Amino acid sequence: MAQKVCGPQVQKNLFQAWGIEKPPREEAAQGAPVGARASSSSPSPSPSGAWPGRKRRWGGSDENGASRKPVACPFYKKIPGTPFTVDAFRYGAVEGCSAYFLSHFHCDHYGGLTKKWCRGPIYCTALTARLVKMLLSIDSAYVCPLELDTEYVIDGVKVTFLEANHCPGAALIHFRLSDGKTYLHTGDFRASKSMQLHPLLQTGRISLLYLDTTYCNPKYKFPPQEDVIDFVVRTAQRYLKKQPKTLIVVGAYSIGKENVYLAISQALEVPIYTDASRRRILHSFGWPDLSKRISSCNQSSPLHVLPLASLQHENLKKYLETLDQRFLAVLAFRPTGWTFSEAAGKELDLIKPSSRGRVTIYGVPYSEHSSFSELRDFLKFLRPQKVIPTVNVGNAANRDKMQAYFREWLKST
């Protein structure tokens, strides 16, 4: 293995340098496609071509001006029996960790990564790797992109990334140890029926599941994403029919919610305007249909993408005024599970917009995290031996309540 140092390395094989075992030629094979049923033998390894709102976990300085050490890495970010951690970049050099996994490129998961990173290899999907290098200026020598649905051997552990149905580049991480134990870390994910078709999840029982429990509460009842997108498109068409000079705005994080505004663009046959920073990110995805629709002219399209936090009436009123009367009204969509209406539940047509003057804002329950019922169905299908929640675990009452749900769901399987 090549020596790990701060700065560029001269190396012929990055995977070999970071300890990925290259299989013998006769055994090399592509990972099984999603939906294919696994054979009796394991696929051969193939080389590749936090919590929301959590504060930075550094201690700052004491009264003498000396830097305090970062807090210890939580147990639920360490994978037992391995030298691996998941989304654990803000805790300094984690003792015994030789490989750092990044589930996806959201700041509550990559927090702590800077261009000075030199603590070890970062394993992530190819799309996430591009974002890590482009936006955080991480030295390429430390970034190890792995393909989805392809098994790799890292430090003697078989590792496979699965589609997480969260944001672009997000992955579930499946670990199979030499003693036969299997662990699944969901990162952030939206459970779906298609996940149940993956051969790795159909064969063998998961020993330990690290579960995204963002919405592990029965009050969170989200419709399917496709239904929400259909509602958004129909609503946009209805408003444009009444007032053709309506500006459609979709709120989004730096990455995430792309399917919402892409569907509007396709239905209305209009380009998507957003700022230069987001355009750079979107082009990096390598999605041809999205890239060809992106516009740099805010006057050329009635569809704009703005930061989710900016979708307030006064902000949108001022934004409208900057467009030189090109548009006469604003229809904005705030697509997030946090804005769901419990009264409306799954009945999207019961959603009431917030209107003030020329600005109308819809909060729509388009979530990229699993609803309560989706978590239940996923656990009943997966039947893990043990579940560790990774979100909303700050107090014992929450943890106990979630564990009670898990016991109830698994009792009936």
mmCIF file of C-alpha atoms in Angstrom:
data_model
loop_
_atom_site.group_PDB
_atom_site.id
_atom_site.type_symbol
_atom_site.label_atom_id
_atom_site.label_comp_id
_atom_site.label_asym_id
_atom_site.label_seq_id
_atom_site.Cartn_x
_atom_site.Cartn_y
_atom_site.Cartn_z
ATOM 1 C CA MET A 1 0.000 0.000 0.000
ATOM 2 C CA ALA A 2 1.277 3.449 -0.867
ATOM 3 C CA GLN A 3 2.125 5.666 2.059
ATOM 4 C CA LYS A 4 -0.639 8.143 2.967
ATOM 5 C CA VAL A 5 0.733 11.670 3.006
ATOM 6 C CA CYS A 6 -0.668 15.175 2.820
ATOM 7 C CA GLY A 7 -0.486 16.355 -0.770
ATOM 8 C CA PRO A 8 -0.374 14.670 -4.180
ATOM 9 C CA GLN A 9 0.886 11.129 -4.570
ATOM 10 C CA VAL A 10 2.495 9.446 -7.544
ATOM 11 C CA GLN A 11 0.657 6.173 -7.982
ATOM 12 C CA LYS A 12 -0.342 3.915 -10.816
ATOM 13 C CA ASN A 13 -3.351 2.374 -9.154
ATOM 14 C CA LEU A 14 -5.379 4.489 -6.710
ATOM 15 C CA PHE A 15 -7.481 1.561 -5.539
ATOM 16 C CA GLN A 16 -4.422 -0.543 -4.835
ATOM 17 C CA ALA A 17 -2.829 2.384 -3.042
ATOM 18 C CA TRP A 18 -5.784 2.628 -0.696
ATOM 19 C CA GLY A 19 -6.055 -1.107 -0.069
ATOM 20 C CA ILE A 20 -8.756 -2.293 -2.497
ATOM 21 C CA GLU A 21 -7.960 -5.801 -3.580
ATOM 22 C CA LYS A 22 -7.998 -6.313 -7.316
ATOM 23 C CA PRO A 23 -9.577 -9.706 -8.146
ATOM 24 C CA PRO A 24 -7.873 -12.306 -10.351
ATOM 25 C CA ARG A 25 -8.646 -11.719 -14.025
ATOM 26 C CA GLU A 26 -10.760 -14.835 -14.395
ATOM 27 C CA GLU A 27 -12.973 -13.817 -11.479
ATOM 28 C CA ALA A 28 -13.472 -10.163 -12.388
ATOM 29 C CA ALA A 29 -17.091 -9.417 -13.160
ATOM 30 C CA GLN A 30 -19.457 -6.505 -13.149
ATOM 31 C CA GLY A 31 -21.715 -6.152 -10.137
ATOM 32 C CA ALA A 32 -25.168 -7.661 -10.511
ATOM 33 C CA PRO A 33 -27.705 -5.168 -11.879
ATOM 34 C CA VAL A 34 -30.459 -3.978 -9.615
ATOM 35 C CA GLY A 35 -33.410 -6.306 -9.925
ATOM 36 C CA ALA A 36 -31.354 -9.368 -10.827
ATOM 37 C CA ARG A 37 -31.589 -12.215 -8.345
ATOM 38 C CA ALA A 38 -28.312 -13.172 -6.732
ATOM 39 C CA SER A 39 -26.752 -16.517 -7.541
ATOM 40 C CA SER A 40 -25.630 -18.911 -4.846
ATOM 41 C CA SER A 41 -22.092 -17.569 -5.009
ATOM 42 C CA SER A 42 -21.130 -14.024 -4.158
ATOM 43 C CA PRO A 43 -20.243 -11.739 -7.068
ATOM 44 C CA SER A 44 -16.557 -11.130 -7.587
ATOM 45 C CA PRO A 45 -15.108 -7.774 -6.612
ATOM 46 C CA SER A 46 -14.846 -5.326 -9.494
ATOM 47 C CA PRO A 47 -12.556 -2.342 -9.738
ATOM 48 C CA SER A 48 -14.251 0.898 -10.756
ATOM 49 C CA GLY A 49 -13.784 2.573 -14.060
ATOM 50 C CA ALA A 50 -25.800 13.577 10.854
ATOM 51 C CA TRP A 51 -28.140 15.057 11.603
ATOM 52 C CA PRO A 52 -30.123 17.931 10.028
ATOM 53 C CA GLY A 53 -29.158 21.231 11.576
ATOM 54 C CA ARG A 54 -26.343 19.695 13.564
ATOM 55 C CA LYS A 55 -23.746 22.237 14.674
ATOM 56 C CA ARG A 56 -20.042 21.972 13.985
ATOM 57 C CA ARG A 57 -18.574 19.616 16.554
ATOM 58 C CA TRP A 58 -15.333 21.423 17.276
ATOM 59 C CA GLY A 59 -14.464 22.801 20.648
ATOM 60 C CA GLY A 60 -13.013 26.167 19.560
ATOM 61 C CA SER A 61 -10.563 27.671 22.082
ATOM 62 C CA ASP A 62 -10.295 27.633 25.839
ATOM 63 C CA GLU A 63 -9.690 30.687 28.006
ATOM 64 C CA ASN A 64 -5.959 30.457 27.314
ATOM 65 C CA GLY A 65 -6.474 30.551 23.560
ATOM 66 C CA ALA A 66 -5.454 26.912 23.060
ATOM 67 C CA SER A 67 -7.511 24.925 20.556
ATOM 68 C CA ARG A 68 -9.711 22.325 22.160
ATOM 69 C CA LYS A 69 -9.905 18.865 20.671
ATOM 70 C CA PRO A 70 -12.946 17.853 18.590
ATOM 71 C CA VAL A 71 -15.483 15.693 20.394
ATOM 72 C CA ALA A 72 -15.159 11.937 20.070
ATOM 73 C CA CYS A 73 -16.685 10.228 17.062
ATOM 74 C CA PRO A 74 -20.130 8.802 17.982
ATOM 75 C CA PHE A 75 -20.411 5.012 18.014
ATOM 76 C CA TYR A 76 -23.110 5.001 15.358
ATOM 77 C CA LYS A 77 -20.664 6.424 12.824
ATOM 78 C CA LYS A 78 -18.249 3.515 13.316
ATOM 79 C CA ILE A 79 -18.727 0.175 11.572
ATOM 80 C CA PRO A 80 -17.954 -2.593 14.097
ATOM 81 C CA GLY A 81 -15.220 -5.070 13.265
ATOM 82 C CA THR A 82 -13.811 -2.773 10.585
ATOM 83 C CA PRO A 83 -11.501 0.241 10.416
ATOM 84 C CA PHE A 84 -14.327 2.222 8.740
ATOM 85 C CA THR A 85 -16.453 5.232 9.627
ATOM 86 C CA VAL A 86 -19.434 6.732 7.770
ATOM 87 C CA ASP A 87 -19.977 10.508 7.523
ATOM 88 C CA ALA A 88 -17.466 11.155 10.315
ATOM 89 C CA PHE A 89 -15.283 14.006 9.104
ATOM 90 C CA ARG A 90 -15.769 16.552 11.879
ATOM 91 C CA TYR A 91 -14.216 14.523 14.709
ATOM 92 C CA GLY A 92 -10.541 14.890 13.928
ATOM 93 C CA ALA A 93 -8.464 11.809 13.154
ATOM 94 C CA VAL A 94 -10.678 8.926 14.310
ATOM 95 C CA GLU A 95 -8.544 6.381 16.141
ATOM 96 C CA GLY A 96 -8.252 3.098 14.253
ATOM 97 C CA CYS A 97 -9.976 4.432 11.135
ATOM 98 C CA SER A 98 -8.211 3.706 7.841
ATOM 99 C CA ALA A 99 -11.118 4.470 5.481
ATOM 100 C CA TYR A 100 -13.735 7.233 5.630
ATOM 101 C CA PHE A 101 -17.020 6.693 3.789
ATOM 102 C CA LEU A 102 -19.211 9.584 2.627
ATOM 103 C CA SER A 103 -22.836 8.639 1.954
ATOM 104 C CA HIS A 104 -23.725 11.813 0.019
ATOM 105 C CA PHE A 105 -22.882 15.457 -0.493
ATOM 106 C CA HIS A 106 -25.008 17.278 2.067
ATOM 107 C CA CYS A 107 -23.196 19.493 4.563
ATOM 108 C CA ASP A 108 -24.507 17.706 7.658
ATOM 109 C CA HIS A 109 -22.714 14.604 6.351
ATOM 110 C CA TYR A 110 -19.520 15.981 4.825
ATOM 111 C CA GLY A 111 -19.019 18.605 7.560
ATOM 112 C CA GLY A 112 -15.358 18.742 8.586
ATOM 113 C CA LEU A 113 -13.988 18.073 5.100
ATOM 114 C CA THR A 114 -11.689 20.841 3.875
ATOM 115 C CA LYS A 115 -8.978 21.177 1.250
ATOM 116 C CA LYS A 116 -6.450 20.311 3.984
ATOM 117 C CA TRP A 117 -7.874 16.806 4.398
ATOM 118 C CA CYS A 118 -5.118 14.179 4.701
ATOM 119 C CA ARG A 119 -6.417 11.658 7.241
ATOM 120 C CA GLY A 120 -7.183 8.841 4.828
ATOM 121 C CA PRO A 121 -9.100 7.759 1.739
ATOM 122 C CA ILE A 122 -12.660 8.998 1.216
ATOM 123 C CA TYR A 123 -14.907 6.414 -0.427
ATOM 124 C CA CYS A 124 -18.037 7.737 -2.148
ATOM 125 C CA THR A 125 -19.969 7.487 -5.410
ATOM 126 C CA ALA A 126 -18.494 8.946 -8.590
ATOM 127 C CA LEU A 127 -20.958 11.861 -8.608
ATOM 128 C CA THR A 128 -20.233 12.702 -4.972
ATOM 129 C CA ALA A 129 -16.513 12.454 -5.700
ATOM 130 C CA ARG A 130 -16.822 15.103 -8.411
ATOM 131 C CA LEU A 131 -18.602 17.438 -5.995
ATOM 132 C CA VAL A 132 -16.072 16.831 -3.217
ATOM 133 C CA LYS A 133 -13.193 17.766 -5.500
ATOM 134 C CA MET A 134 -14.952 20.628 -7.268
ATOM 135 C CA LEU A 135 -16.562 22.361 -4.288
ATOM 136 C CA LEU A 136 -14.271 21.462 -1.383
ATOM 137 C CA SER A 137 -10.968 21.302 -3.302
ATOM 138 C CA ILE A 138 -10.061 17.969 -1.696
ATOM 139 C CA ASP A 139 -6.817 16.493 -3.047
ATOM 140 C CA SER A 140 -7.759 13.882 -5.661
ATOM 141 C CA ALA A 141 -5.301 11.459 -4.101
ATOM 142 C CA TYR A 142 -7.701 11.028 -1.183
ATOM 143 C CA VAL A 143 -10.949 10.684 -3.158
ATOM 144 C CA CYS A 144 -11.873 7.128 -4.172
ATOM 145 C CA PRO A 145 -15.013 6.936 -6.354
ATOM 146 C CA LEU A 146 -16.849 3.610 -6.330
ATOM 147 C CA GLU A 147 -19.555 2.556 -8.786
ATOM 148 C CA LEU A 148 -23.047 1.617 -7.645
ATOM 149 C CA ASP A 149 -24.002 -2.078 -7.566
ATOM 150 C CA THR A 150 -20.395 -3.203 -7.765
ATOM 151 C CA GLU A 151 -18.672 -5.139 -5.004
ATOM 152 C CA TYR A 152 -15.232 -4.033 -3.803
ATOM 153 C CA VAL A 153 -12.928 -5.529 -1.185
ATOM 154 C CA ILE A 154 -11.473 -2.891 1.129
ATOM 155 C CA ASP A 155 -9.294 -3.981 4.039
ATOM 156 C CA GLY A 156 -10.773 -7.466 3.752
ATOM 157 C CA VAL A 157 -14.394 -6.246 3.848
ATOM 158 C CA LYS A 158 -16.754 -6.552 0.871
ATOM 159 C CA VAL A 159 -18.372 -3.176 0.232
ATOM 160 C CA THR A 160 -21.191 -2.310 -2.174
ATOM 161 C CA PHE A 161 -22.939 1.005 -2.805
ATOM 162 C CA LEU A 162 -26.683 0.917 -3.569
ATOM 163 C CA GLU A 163 -28.942 3.703 -4.848
ATOM 164 C CA ALA A 164 -30.375 5.650 -1.872
ATOM 165 C CA ASN A 165 -33.151 7.575 -3.669
ATOM 166 C CA HIS A 166 -32.158 10.714 -1.760
ATOM 167 C CA CYS A 167 -30.111 13.325 -3.632
ATOM 168 C CA PRO A 168 -27.861 12.822 -6.667
ATOM 169 C CA GLY A 169 -24.904 10.648 -5.707
ATOM 170 C CA ALA A 170 -26.405 9.387 -2.438
ATOM 171 C CA ALA A 171 -25.794 5.744 -1.574
ATOM 172 C CA LEU A 172 -26.737 3.033 0.870
ATOM 173 C CA ILE A 173 -23.539 1.293 1.975
ATOM 174 C CA HIS A 174 -23.552 -2.514 2.360
ATOM 175 C CA PHE A 175 -20.692 -4.111 4.300
ATOM 176 C CA ARG A 176 -20.045 -7.869 4.390
ATOM 177 C CA LEU A 177 -17.376 -8.957 6.880
ATOM 178 C CA SER A 178 -15.207 -12.052 6.602
ATOM 179 C CA ASP A 179 -17.137 -13.680 9.481
ATOM 180 C CA GLY A 180 -20.374 -13.418 7.492
ATOM 181 C CA LYS A 181 -21.890 -10.481 9.363
ATOM 182 C CA THR A 182 -23.565 -7.893 7.142
ATOM 183 C CA TYR A 183 -24.181 -4.250 7.965
ATOM 184 C CA LEU A 184 -26.241 -1.716 6.034
ATOM 185 C CA HIS A 185 -25.813 2.020 6.515
ATOM 186 C CA THR A 186 -28.591 4.003 4.846
ATOM 187 C CA GLY A 187 -26.999 7.459 5.093
ATOM 188 C CA ASP A 188 -30.060 9.538 4.147
ATOM 189 C CA PHE A 189 -32.563 7.677 1.986
ATOM 190 C CA ARG A 190 -36.133 7.419 0.730
ATOM 191 C CA ALA A 191 -37.164 3.771 0.958
ATOM 192 C CA SER A 192 -38.918 2.392 -2.088
ATOM 193 C CA LYS A 193 -40.266 -0.918 -3.379
ATOM 194 C CA SER A 194 -37.508 -1.034 -5.985
ATOM 195 C CA MET A 195 -34.911 -1.318 -3.200
ATOM 196 C CA GLN A 196 -36.482 -4.614 -2.211
ATOM 197 C CA LEU A 197 -35.490 -6.031 -5.606
ATOM 198 C CA HIS A 198 -31.776 -5.598 -5.003
ATOM 199 C CA PRO A 199 -30.105 -9.027 -4.686
ATOM 200 C CA LEU A 200 -27.957 -7.965 -1.738
ATOM 201 C CA LEU A 201 -31.087 -7.106 0.246
ATOM 202 C CA GLN A 202 -32.993 -10.184 -0.854
ATOM 203 C CA THR A 203 -30.387 -12.713 0.236
ATOM 204 C CA GLY A 204 -29.160 -13.108 3.784
ATOM 205 C CA ARG A 205 -30.210 -11.250 6.882
ATOM 206 C CA ILE A 206 -28.756 -7.867 7.793
ATOM 207 C CA SER A 207 -26.970 -8.130 11.141
ATOM 208 C CA LEU A 208 -27.023 -4.412 11.877
ATOM 209 C CA LEU A 209 -28.953 -1.597 10.203
ATOM 210 C CA TYR A 210 -27.966 2.053 10.607
ATOM 211 C CA LEU A 211 -31.255 3.757 9.773
ATOM 212 C CA ASP A 212 -32.105 7.297 8.655
ATOM 213 C CA THR A 213 -34.882 8.132 11.134
ATOM 214 C CA THR A 214 -35.508 11.748 10.105
ATOM 215 C CA TYR A 215 -39.278 11.134 9.898
ATOM 216 C CA CYS A 216 -39.703 8.197 12.283
ATOM 217 C CA ASN A 217 -42.961 9.580 13.647
ATOM 218 C CA PRO A 218 -46.458 8.422 12.630
ATOM 219 C CA LYS A 219 -47.541 12.000 11.878
ATOM 220 C CA TYR A 220 -45.321 12.061 8.776
ATOM 221 C CA LYS A 221 -47.430 10.682 5.932
ATOM 222 C CA PHE A 222 -45.944 11.481 2.544
ATOM 223 C CA PRO A 223 -47.479 10.702 -0.830
ATOM 224 C CA PRO A 224 -45.261 9.016 -3.435
ATOM 225 C CA GLN A 225 -42.808 11.445 -5.029
ATOM 226 C CA GLU A 226 -44.410 10.890 -8.429
ATOM 227 C CA ASP A 227 -47.802 12.056 -7.107
ATOM 228 C CA VAL A 228 -46.292 15.218 -5.642
ATOM 229 C CA ILE A 229 -44.507 16.020 -8.886
ATOM 230 C CA ASP A 230 -47.750 15.525 -10.805
ATOM 231 C CA PHE A 231 -49.531 17.918 -8.412
ATOM 232 C CA VAL A 232 -46.802 20.551 -8.829
ATOM 233 C CA VAL A 233 -46.925 20.321 -12.637
ATOM 234 C CA ARG A 234 -50.735 20.544 -12.720
ATOM 235 C CA THR A 235 -50.719 23.517 -10.362
ATOM 236 C CA ALA A 236 -48.114 25.349 -12.440
ATOM 237 C CA GLN A 237 -50.112 24.747 -15.616
ATOM 238 C CA ARG A 238 -53.287 26.013 -13.955
ATOM 239 C CA TYR A 239 -51.677 29.242 -12.749
ATOM 240 C CA LEU A 240 -50.030 29.887 -16.113
ATOM 241 C CA LYS A 241 -53.370 29.457 -17.843
ATOM 242 C CA LYS A 242 -54.837 32.189 -15.607
ATOM 243 C CA GLN A 243 -51.819 34.475 -15.844
ATOM 244 C CA PRO A 244 -49.310 33.637 -18.614
ATOM 245 C CA LYS A 245 -46.776 36.042 -17.075
ATOM 246 C CA THR A 246 -46.437 33.986 -13.894
ATOM 247 C CA LEU A 247 -42.926 33.190 -12.716
ATOM 248 C CA ILE A 248 -42.622 29.618 -11.406
ATOM 249 C CA VAL A 249 -40.053 29.265 -8.607
ATOM 250 C CA VAL A 250 -38.838 26.001 -7.062
ATOM 251 C CA GLY A 251 -36.846 26.079 -3.840
ATOM 252 C CA ALA A 252 -33.967 23.647 -3.558
ATOM 253 C CA TYR A 253 -30.831 22.838 -1.606
ATOM 254 C CA SER A 254 -27.462 22.999 -3.368
ATOM 255 C CA ILE A 255 -28.246 19.467 -4.505
ATOM 256 C CA GLY A 256 -31.612 17.769 -4.223
ATOM 257 C CA LYS A 257 -35.149 18.400 -5.599
ATOM 258 C CA GLU A 258 -33.871 18.233 -9.207
ATOM 259 C CA ASN A 259 -36.690 15.904 -10.250
ATOM 260 C CA VAL A 260 -39.267 18.532 -9.286
ATOM 261 C CA TYR A 261 -38.021 21.345 -11.498
ATOM 262 C CA LEU A 262 -36.915 18.976 -14.258
ATOM 263 C CA ALA A 263 -40.503 17.652 -14.479
ATOM 264 C CA ILE A 264 -41.886 21.211 -14.705
ATOM 265 C CA SER A 265 -39.369 22.035 -17.443
ATOM 266 C CA GLN A 266 -40.347 18.942 -19.404
ATOM 267 C CA ALA A 267 -44.095 19.536 -19.038
ATOM 268 C CA LEU A 268 -43.994 23.254 -19.897
ATOM 269 C CA GLU A 269 -41.189 22.880 -22.441
ATOM 270 C CA VAL A 270 -39.232 25.750 -20.914
ATOM 271 C CA PRO A 271 -35.585 26.081 -19.815
ATOM 272 C CA ILE A 272 -34.484 26.206 -16.172
ATOM 273 C CA TYR A 273 -32.816 29.352 -14.897
ATOM 274 C CA THR A 274 -30.556 29.288 -11.858
ATOM 275 C CA ASP A 275 -27.413 31.066 -10.699
ATOM 276 C CA ALA A 276 -23.889 30.276 -11.870
ATOM 277 C CA SER A 277 -22.975 28.307 -8.769
ATOM 278 C CA ARG A 278 -25.901 25.906 -9.132
ATOM 279 C CA ARG A 279 -25.399 25.656 -12.900
ATOM 280 C CA ARG A 280 -21.875 24.430 -12.284
ATOM 281 C CA ILE A 281 -23.135 21.800 -9.859
ATOM 282 C CA LEU A 282 -25.951 20.615 -12.127
ATOM 283 C CA HIS A 283 -23.671 20.261 -15.145
ATOM 284 C CA SER A 284 -21.322 18.106 -13.038
ATOM 285 C CA PHE A 285 -24.047 15.462 -12.619
ATOM 286 C CA GLY A 286 -23.618 14.335 -16.202
ATOM 287 C CA TRP A 287 -27.383 14.181 -16.823
ATOM 288 C CA PRO A 288 -27.873 15.135 -20.508
ATOM 289 C CA ASP A 289 -31.580 15.964 -20.287
ATOM 290 C CA LEU A 290 -30.996 18.279 -17.329
ATOM 291 C CA SER A 291 -27.871 19.947 -18.731
ATOM 292 C CA LYS A 292 -29.506 20.867 -22.019
ATOM 293 C CA ARG A 293 -32.361 22.626 -20.193
ATOM 294 C CA ILE A 294 -30.224 24.874 -17.988
ATOM 295 C CA SER A 295 -30.241 28.569 -18.872
ATOM 296 C CA SER A 296 -28.019 31.456 -17.762
ATOM 297 C CA CYS A 297 -30.602 34.121 -18.700
ATOM 298 C CA ASN A 298 -33.167 34.962 -16.026
ATOM 299 C CA GLN A 299 -35.426 36.651 -18.588
ATOM 300 C CA SER A 300 -35.625 33.681 -20.934
ATOM 301 C CA SER A 301 -37.605 31.273 -18.783
ATOM 302 C CA PRO A 302 -40.629 31.371 -16.476
ATOM 303 C CA LEU A 303 -38.990 28.636 -14.355
ATOM 304 C CA HIS A 304 -36.367 29.678 -11.782
ATOM 305 C CA VAL A 305 -34.622 27.646 -9.069
ATOM 306 C CA LEU A 306 -33.740 29.540 -5.881
ATOM 307 C CA PRO A 307 -32.330 28.519 -2.482
ATOM 308 C CA LEU A 308 -35.018 26.874 -0.389
ATOM 309 C CA ALA A 309 -34.429 29.250 2.520
ATOM 310 C CA SER A 310 -35.151 32.271 0.316
ATOM 311 C CA LEU A 311 -38.753 31.291 -0.399
ATOM 312 C CA GLN A 312 -40.388 33.975 1.732
ATOM 313 C CA HIS A 313 -43.042 36.414 0.498
ATOM 314 C CA GLU A 314 -40.954 39.541 0.917
ATOM 315 C CA ASN A 315 -37.902 37.951 -0.713
ATOM 316 C CA LEU A 316 -39.902 36.775 -3.714
ATOM 317 C CA LYS A 317 -41.604 40.163 -4.075
ATOM 318 C CA LYS A 318 -38.185 41.840 -4.261
ATOM 319 C CA TYR A 319 -36.918 39.175 -6.651
ATOM 320 C CA LEU A 320 -39.894 39.786 -8.942
ATOM 321 C CA GLU A 321 -39.064 43.501 -9.004
ATOM 322 C CA THR A 322 -35.558 42.763 -10.329
ATOM 323 C CA LEU A 323 -36.957 41.154 -13.481
ATOM 324 C CA ASP A 324 -38.060 44.407 -15.175
ATOM 325 C CA GLN A 325 -41.778 43.552 -15.324
ATOM 326 C CA ARG A 326 -41.068 40.463 -17.413
ATOM 327 C CA PHE A 327 -43.367 38.636 -14.937
ATOM 328 C CA LEU A 328 -46.436 39.883 -13.087
ATOM 329 C CA ALA A 329 -46.829 37.211 -10.391
ATOM 330 C CA VAL A 330 -44.873 34.484 -8.600
ATOM 331 C CA LEU A 331 -45.941 30.908 -7.935
ATOM 332 C CA ALA A 332 -43.375 29.222 -5.667
ATOM 333 C CA PHE A 333 -43.059 25.628 -4.483
ATOM 334 C CA ARG A 334 -41.283 24.698 -1.272
ATOM 335 C CA PRO A 335 -40.732 20.927 -1.691
ATOM 336 C CA THR A 336 -39.789 19.425 1.663
ATOM 337 C CA GLY A 337 -41.217 17.011 4.173
ATOM 338 C CA TRP A 338 -40.908 19.620 6.905
ATOM 339 C CA THR A 339 -43.680 21.703 5.312
ATOM 340 C CA PHE A 340 -46.209 18.879 5.072
ATOM 341 C CA SER A 341 -49.759 19.446 6.290
ATOM 342 C CA GLU A 342 -50.911 16.732 8.662
ATOM 343 C CA ALA A 343 -54.510 17.758 8.028
ATOM 344 C CA ALA A 344 -54.072 17.227 4.309
ATOM 345 C CA GLY A 345 -52.086 14.033 4.761
ATOM 346 C CA LYS A 346 -51.874 12.310 1.418
ATOM 347 C CA GLU A 347 -54.636 14.423 -0.168
ATOM 348 C CA LEU A 348 -52.534 16.842 -2.163
ATOM 349 C CA ASP A 349 -55.486 18.833 -3.461
ATOM 350 C CA LEU A 350 -56.240 19.861 0.142
ATOM 351 C CA ILE A 351 -52.965 21.767 0.399
ATOM 352 C CA LYS A 352 -53.662 25.466 0.941
ATOM 353 C CA PRO A 353 -51.130 27.933 -0.480
ATOM 354 C CA SER A 354 -49.938 31.029 1.341
ATOM 355 C CA SER A 355 -50.757 34.094 -0.791
ATOM 356 C CA ARG A 356 -49.754 37.686 -0.246
ATOM 357 C CA GLY A 357 -50.120 40.242 -3.008
ATOM 358 C CA ARG A 358 -48.592 38.879 -6.203
ATOM 359 C CA VAL A 359 -46.749 36.029 -4.465
ATOM 360 C CA THR A 360 -48.195 32.568 -3.828
ATOM 361 C CA ILE A 361 -46.201 29.851 -2.039
ATOM 362 C CA TYR A 362 -47.111 26.156 -1.873
ATOM 363 C CA GLY A 363 -45.454 23.919 0.682
ATOM 364 C CA VAL A 364 -45.550 20.476 -0.900
ATOM 365 C CA PRO A 365 -44.601 17.184 0.811
ATOM 366 C CA TYR A 366 -41.882 16.183 -1.618
ATOM 367 C CA SER A 367 -39.495 14.441 0.728
ATOM 368 C CA GLU A 368 -36.179 12.788 -0.036
ATOM 369 C CA HIS A 369 -36.336 10.988 3.317
ATOM 370 C CA SER A 370 -38.553 8.005 4.132
ATOM 371 C CA SER A 371 -41.996 8.520 5.617
ATOM 372 C CA PHE A 372 -43.013 6.638 8.756
ATOM 373 C CA SER A 373 -44.891 3.968 6.801
ATOM 374 C CA GLU A 374 -41.991 3.568 4.350
ATOM 375 C CA LEU A 375 -39.606 2.987 7.255
ATOM 376 C CA ARG A 376 -41.999 0.380 8.630
ATOM 377 C CA ASP A 377 -42.289 -1.425 5.294
ATOM 378 C CA PHE A 378 -38.519 -1.333 4.769
ATOM 379 C CA LEU A 379 -37.815 -2.890 8.157
ATOM 380 C CA LYS A 380 -40.484 -5.537 7.716
ATOM 381 C CA PHE A 381 -38.904 -6.497 4.409
ATOM 382 C CA LEU A 382 -35.290 -6.361 5.575
ATOM 383 C CA ARG A 383 -35.764 -8.008 9.012
ATOM 384 C CA PRO A 384 -32.471 -6.760 10.474
ATOM 385 C CA GLN A 385 -31.254 -8.348 13.683
ATOM 386 C CA LYS A 386 -30.563 -4.941 15.213
ATOM 387 C CA VAL A 387 -31.437 -1.342 14.269
ATOM 388 C CA ILE A 388 -29.483 1.776 15.210
ATOM 389 C CA PRO A 389 -31.276 5.079 14.489
ATOM 390 C CA THR A 390 -28.995 7.859 13.276
ATOM 391 C CA VAL A 391 -31.266 10.938 13.398
ATOM 392 C CA ASN A 392 -33.239 12.558 16.244
ATOM 393 C CA VAL A 393 -31.363 10.534 18.855
ATOM 394 C CA GLY A 394 -30.486 13.455 21.113
ATOM 395 C CA ASN A 395 -32.581 12.293 24.062
ATOM 396 C CA ALA A 396 -33.495 8.970 25.607
ATOM 397 C CA ALA A 397 -37.234 9.417 25.115
ATOM 398 C CA ASN A 398 -36.852 9.695 21.342
ATOM 399 C CA ARG A 399 -34.510 6.718 21.211
ATOM 400 C CA ASP A 400 -36.830 4.568 23.324
ATOM 401 C CA LYS A 401 -39.865 5.509 21.247
ATOM 402 C CA MET A 402 -38.118 4.602 17.990
ATOM 403 C CA GLN A 403 -36.835 1.302 19.373
ATOM 404 C CA ALA A 404 -40.407 0.477 20.429
ATOM 405 C CA TYR A 405 -41.541 1.045 16.835
ATOM 406 C CA PHE A 406 -38.757 -1.189 15.545
ATOM 407 C CA ARG A 407 -39.645 -4.015 17.956
ATOM 408 C CA GLU A 408 -43.310 -3.823 16.960
ATOM 409 C CA TRP A 409 -42.529 -3.913 13.234
ATOM 410 C CA LEU A 410 -40.055 -6.777 13.501
ATOM 411 C CA LYS A 411 -42.278 -8.780 15.839
ATOM 412 C CA SER A 412 -44.819 -9.274 13.071
ATOM 413 C CA THR A 413 -42.307 -10.505 10.461
#
